[in-house]
Amino acid sequence: MWNSIIEWFTAQDPIFAALVAGVFTWLVTAAGASFVFFFKTLNRTVLDVALGFTGGVMVAASFWSLLAPAIEESNGSWVPAAVGFLLGAFFIFGLDKVIPHVHINFKESESEGPKSRMHKTMLLVSAITLHNIPEGLSVGILFGAAALGISGGAGIEDAVMLAIAIGIQNFPEGFAVSMPLRREGMSRGRSFFYGQLSAIVEPIAAVIGAAAVMVFTPILPYALAFAAGAMIFVVVEEVIPETQRDKNTDLATMGFMIGFVVMMILDVGLG
């Protein structure tokens, strides 16, 4: 089955393939958000472990799927990887300062960005949307890289594998958004709507990422590192702090370790 999936993606236009992969990660988020129809509450321990798992997947993907190919594509030079990595971090840092948002497990009074009268619901969705932008870009950039046949070894297998890994970590992220909304009194339907809406940016970002590297081939190593920097910034600034605000810090850390190992296995075994 794996070979059939790879053959199908190989036969597609890279931008269309990136769109399909981005839609897949969005749909998995929606599947996670749909749990709000079956459960009234979300155990805080489960949430913290799931968020830790998400962080582990993102860190591992940043290295094996993005930074390592960026360095190899630059013939071992660290300059494009370093520049792109920092640019990606500053990009999310800039968005973080101009878009009002509040992270999961944080109070409305702890919202970041410009002062806003937005309800906590939209502030939370804004935070997860920021989180998902680098994920979509990463998937799209890898599909574009695979089409260009980069020397770093990132092929269609790596792009599909990254989409699967992001989908895996998006599943708990979906209910991590919808459940708190339900707990605040929002209807199940609206909680699901906002939970899945947080990932709608992923197919859009995936298309942008693939198109950018296809049109501007020389930026490829910078683009790979850019996506890595953006994801690492999100993990350090958002994901890890969210898991350390309750008594489940050790379990959340183990979730991070497991997520890292799962992504590593996927990359080595399937990539």
Coordinates of C-alpha atoms in Angstrom, one line a residue:
M1 CA 0.0 0.0 0.0
W2 CA 2.9 2.4 0.8
N3 CA 4.3 1.9 -2.6
S4 CA 1.0 2.6 -4.2
I5 CA 0.6 5.9 -2.2
I6 CA 4.1 7.0 -3.3
E7 CA 3.5 6.1 -6.9
W8 CA 0.3 8.2 -6.9
F9 CA 1.9 11.2 -5.4
T10 CA 4.9 10.9 -7.8
A11 CA 2.5 11.0 -10.7
Q12 CA 0.9 14.3 -9.6
D13 CA 1.9 17.9 -10.1
P14 CA 4.0 18.8 -7.0
I15 CA 1.7 21.8 -6.2
F16 CA -1.4 19.6 -6.4
A17 CA 0.3 16.9 -4.4
A18 CA 1.2 19.5 -1.7
L19 CA -2.5 20.6 -1.7
V20 CA -3.7 17.0 -1.2
A21 CA -1.2 16.4 1.6
G22 CA -2.3 19.7 3.2
V23 CA -5.9 18.8 3.0
F24 CA -5.1 15.4 4.6
T25 CA -3.5 17.1 7.6
W26 CA -6.5 19.4 7.9
L27 CA -9.0 16.5 7.8
V28 CA -7.0 14.6 10.5
T29 CA -7.4 17.8 12.7
A30 CA -11.1 17.7 12.0
A31 CA -11.3 14.1 13.0
G32 CA -9.6 14.9 16.3
A33 CA -12.0 17.9 16.8
S34 CA -15.0 15.5 16.2
F35 CA -14.3 13.9 19.5
V36 CA -16.3 16.8 21.0
F37 CA -19.4 15.0 19.8
F38 CA -18.7 12.0 22.0
F39 CA -17.0 13.4 25.1
K40 CA -18.0 16.2 27.4
T41 CA -14.5 16.9 28.8
L42 CA -10.9 16.2 28.1
N43 CA -8.6 14.9 30.8
R44 CA -5.8 17.4 31.4
T45 CA -3.2 14.6 31.6
V46 CA -4.2 13.4 28.1
L47 CA -4.0 16.9 26.8
D48 CA -0.6 17.6 28.2
V49 CA 0.8 14.3 26.9
A50 CA -0.7 14.9 23.5
L51 CA 0.8 18.4 23.4
G52 CA 4.2 17.0 24.4
F53 CA 3.9 14.4 21.6
T54 CA 3.2 17.2 19.2
G55 CA 6.3 19.0 20.2
G56 CA 8.5 15.9 19.8
V57 CA 7.2 15.3 16.3
M58 CA 7.8 18.9 15.2
V59 CA 11.4 19.0 16.6
A60 CA 12.3 15.7 15.0
A61 CA 10.8 16.7 11.7
S62 CA 12.6 20.0 11.8
F63 CA 16.0 18.2 11.8
W64 CA 15.6 15.0 9.8
S65 CA 13.1 16.3 7.2
L66 CA 14.2 19.9 6.8
L67 CA 17.6 21.0 8.3
A68 CA 19.6 18.0 7.3
P69 CA 18.5 18.1 3.6
A70 CA 19.1 21.9 3.6
I71 CA 22.7 21.4 4.7
E72 CA 23.3 18.6 2.2
E73 CA 21.7 20.6 -0.6
S74 CA 24.2 23.4 0.2
N75 CA 27.1 20.9 -0.2
G76 CA 27.7 20.8 3.5
S77 CA 27.7 24.6 4.0
W78 CA 26.0 25.8 7.2
V79 CA 25.2 29.3 5.9
P80 CA 21.9 28.8 4.1
A81 CA 20.6 26.5 6.9
A82 CA 21.6 29.1 9.6
V83 CA 20.1 32.0 7.7
G84 CA 16.9 30.3 6.7
F85 CA 16.5 28.9 10.2
L86 CA 16.7 32.3 11.8
L87 CA 14.4 33.9 9.2
G88 CA 11.8 31.3 9.9
A89 CA 12.0 32.0 13.6
F90 CA 11.7 35.7 13.1
F91 CA 8.8 35.2 10.7
I92 CA 6.7 33.5 13.4
F93 CA 8.0 36.0 16.0
G94 CA 6.7 38.8 13.8
L95 CA 3.3 37.1 13.4
D96 CA 3.2 36.5 17.1
K97 CA 3.5 40.2 17.8
V98 CA 0.9 41.4 15.3
I99 CA -1.9 38.7 15.6
P100 CA -3.9 38.6 18.9
H101 CA -4.0 35.1 20.3
V102 CA -4.0 33.0 23.5
H103 CA -2.4 29.6 23.9
I104 CA -4.1 26.4 25.1
N105 CA -4.1 26.2 28.9
F106 CA -3.5 30.0 29.2
K107 CA -6.0 32.4 30.6
E108 CA -7.6 35.1 28.5
S109 CA -5.7 37.7 30.5
E110 CA -2.5 36.1 29.2
S111 CA -3.3 36.7 25.6
E112 CA -0.4 37.9 23.3
G113 CA -0.1 40.3 20.5
P114 CA -2.0 43.6 20.2
K115 CA -4.8 44.2 22.6
S116 CA -8.1 42.9 21.2
R117 CA -11.7 42.6 22.1
M118 CA -11.8 39.2 20.4
H119 CA -13.5 36.5 22.5
K120 CA -11.1 33.8 23.9
T121 CA -12.5 31.4 21.3
M122 CA -11.1 33.3 18.4
L123 CA -7.9 34.1 20.3
L124 CA -7.4 30.4 20.8
V125 CA -8.1 29.6 17.1
S126 CA -5.6 32.3 16.1
A127 CA -2.9 30.7 18.3
I128 CA -3.4 27.3 16.7
T129 CA -3.5 28.8 13.2
L130 CA -0.1 30.4 13.9
H131 CA 1.1 27.0 15.0
N132 CA -0.1 25.3 11.8
I133 CA 1.4 27.8 9.3
P134 CA 5.0 26.3 9.5
E135 CA 3.6 22.8 9.4
G136 CA 1.8 23.5 6.1
L137 CA 4.9 25.3 4.7
S138 CA 7.1 22.3 5.6
V139 CA 4.9 19.8 3.7
G140 CA 4.7 22.0 0.6
I141 CA 8.4 22.8 0.6
L142 CA 9.3 19.1 0.7
F143 CA 7.0 18.3 -2.2
G144 CA 8.6 21.1 -4.2
A145 CA 12.1 19.8 -3.2
A146 CA 11.2 16.3 -4.2
A147 CA 10.1 17.5 -7.6
L148 CA 13.4 19.3 -8.1
G149 CA 15.3 16.2 -7.1
I150 CA 17.5 17.9 -4.5
S151 CA 20.8 16.3 -3.6
G152 CA 19.9 16.3 0.1
G153 CA 17.9 13.1 -0.5
A154 CA 14.4 14.4 0.3
G155 CA 12.1 12.6 -2.0
I156 CA 8.4 12.1 -2.4
E157 CA 8.7 9.5 0.4
D158 CA 10.0 12.1 2.8
A159 CA 7.2 14.6 1.9
V160 CA 4.4 12.0 2.3
M161 CA 6.0 10.7 5.5
L162 CA 6.1 14.3 6.9
A163 CA 2.5 14.8 6.0
I164 CA 1.5 11.6 7.8
A165 CA 3.6 12.6 10.9
I166 CA 2.0 16.0 11.0
G167 CA -1.4 14.4 10.6
I168 CA -0.7 12.1 13.5
Q169 CA 0.2 15.0 15.8
N170 CA -2.8 17.1 14.4
F171 CA -5.3 14.5 15.7
P172 CA -4.8 15.3 19.4
E173 CA -4.4 19.0 18.5
G174 CA -7.9 19.0 17.0
F175 CA -9.6 17.9 20.3
A176 CA -7.1 20.0 22.3
V177 CA -8.9 23.0 20.6
S178 CA -12.5 21.8 20.5
M179 CA -12.7 20.4 24.0
P180 CA -11.8 23.6 25.9
L181 CA -14.3 25.5 23.8
R182 CA -17.0 23.0 24.7
R183 CA -16.0 23.3 28.3
E184 CA -16.6 27.0 28.1
G185 CA -20.2 26.5 27.1
M186 CA -20.0 26.5 23.3
S187 CA -22.2 24.1 21.5
R188 CA -20.7 20.8 20.1
G189 CA -21.2 21.9 16.5
R190 CA -19.5 25.3 17.0
S191 CA -16.7 23.7 19.1
F192 CA -16.0 21.3 16.2
F193 CA -16.2 24.0 13.6
Y194 CA -13.6 26.2 15.4
G195 CA -11.5 23.1 16.2
Q196 CA -11.1 22.1 12.5
L197 CA -10.9 25.7 11.3
S198 CA -7.6 26.1 13.1
A199 CA -5.9 23.8 10.5
I200 CA -7.5 25.2 7.3
V201 CA -4.3 27.3 6.8
E202 CA -2.3 24.1 6.3
P203 CA -3.3 23.3 2.7
I204 CA -3.0 27.0 1.8
A205 CA 0.5 27.1 3.3
A206 CA 1.5 23.8 1.7
V207 CA 0.6 25.2 -1.8
I208 CA 2.5 28.4 -1.1
G209 CA 5.6 26.5 0.0
A210 CA 5.6 24.1 -3.0
A211 CA 5.0 27.0 -5.5
A212 CA 7.8 29.1 -3.9
V213 CA 10.5 26.5 -4.2
M214 CA 9.4 25.5 -7.7
V215 CA 9.5 29.0 -9.0
F216 CA 12.6 30.2 -7.1
T217 CA 14.8 27.1 -7.1
P218 CA 17.9 28.8 -5.6
I219 CA 16.0 29.5 -2.3
L220 CA 15.4 25.8 -1.7
P221 CA 18.0 25.2 1.1
Y222 CA 16.9 28.5 2.7
A223 CA 13.2 27.5 2.4
L224 CA 13.8 24.1 4.1
A225 CA 15.6 25.7 7.0
F226 CA 13.0 28.5 7.1
A227 CA 10.3 25.9 7.8
A228 CA 12.5 24.2 10.4
G229 CA 13.1 27.5 12.2
A230 CA 9.4 28.4 12.2
M231 CA 8.5 25.0 13.7
I232 CA 11.2 25.1 16.4
F233 CA 10.1 28.6 17.4
V234 CA 6.5 27.4 17.8
V235 CA 7.6 24.4 19.9
V236 CA 9.8 26.5 22.3
E237 CA 7.5 29.5 22.5
E238 CA 4.1 27.8 22.6
V239 CA 4.0 24.0 22.8
I240 CA 6.4 23.3 25.6
P241 CA 5.2 26.1 27.9
E242 CA 1.6 24.8 27.5
T243 CA 2.6 21.4 28.8
Q244 CA 4.4 22.7 31.9
R245 CA 1.6 24.6 33.6
D246 CA 0.1 21.7 35.6
K247 CA 1.3 18.7 37.5
N248 CA 1.8 16.5 34.4
T249 CA 5.2 17.9 33.5
D250 CA 7.0 14.5 33.5
L251 CA 4.3 12.8 31.5
A252 CA 4.3 15.7 29.0
T253 CA 8.0 15.3 28.7
M254 CA 7.7 11.6 28.0
G255 CA 5.1 12.4 25.4
F256 CA 7.6 14.7 23.8
M257 CA 10.2 11.9 23.8
I258 CA 7.8 9.4 22.3
G259 CA 6.7 11.9 19.6
F260 CA 10.4 12.5 18.7
V261 CA 11.1 8.8 18.4
V262 CA 8.0 8.2 16.3
M263 CA 9.0 10.9 13.9
M264 CA 12.5 9.5 13.8
I265 CA 11.3 6.0 13.0
L266 CA 9.0 7.3 10.3
D267 CA 11.8 9.3 8.7
V268 CA 14.4 6.5 8.8
G269 CA 12.0 3.6 8.1
L270 CA 9.9 5.2 5.4
G271 CA 12.0 8.2 4.2

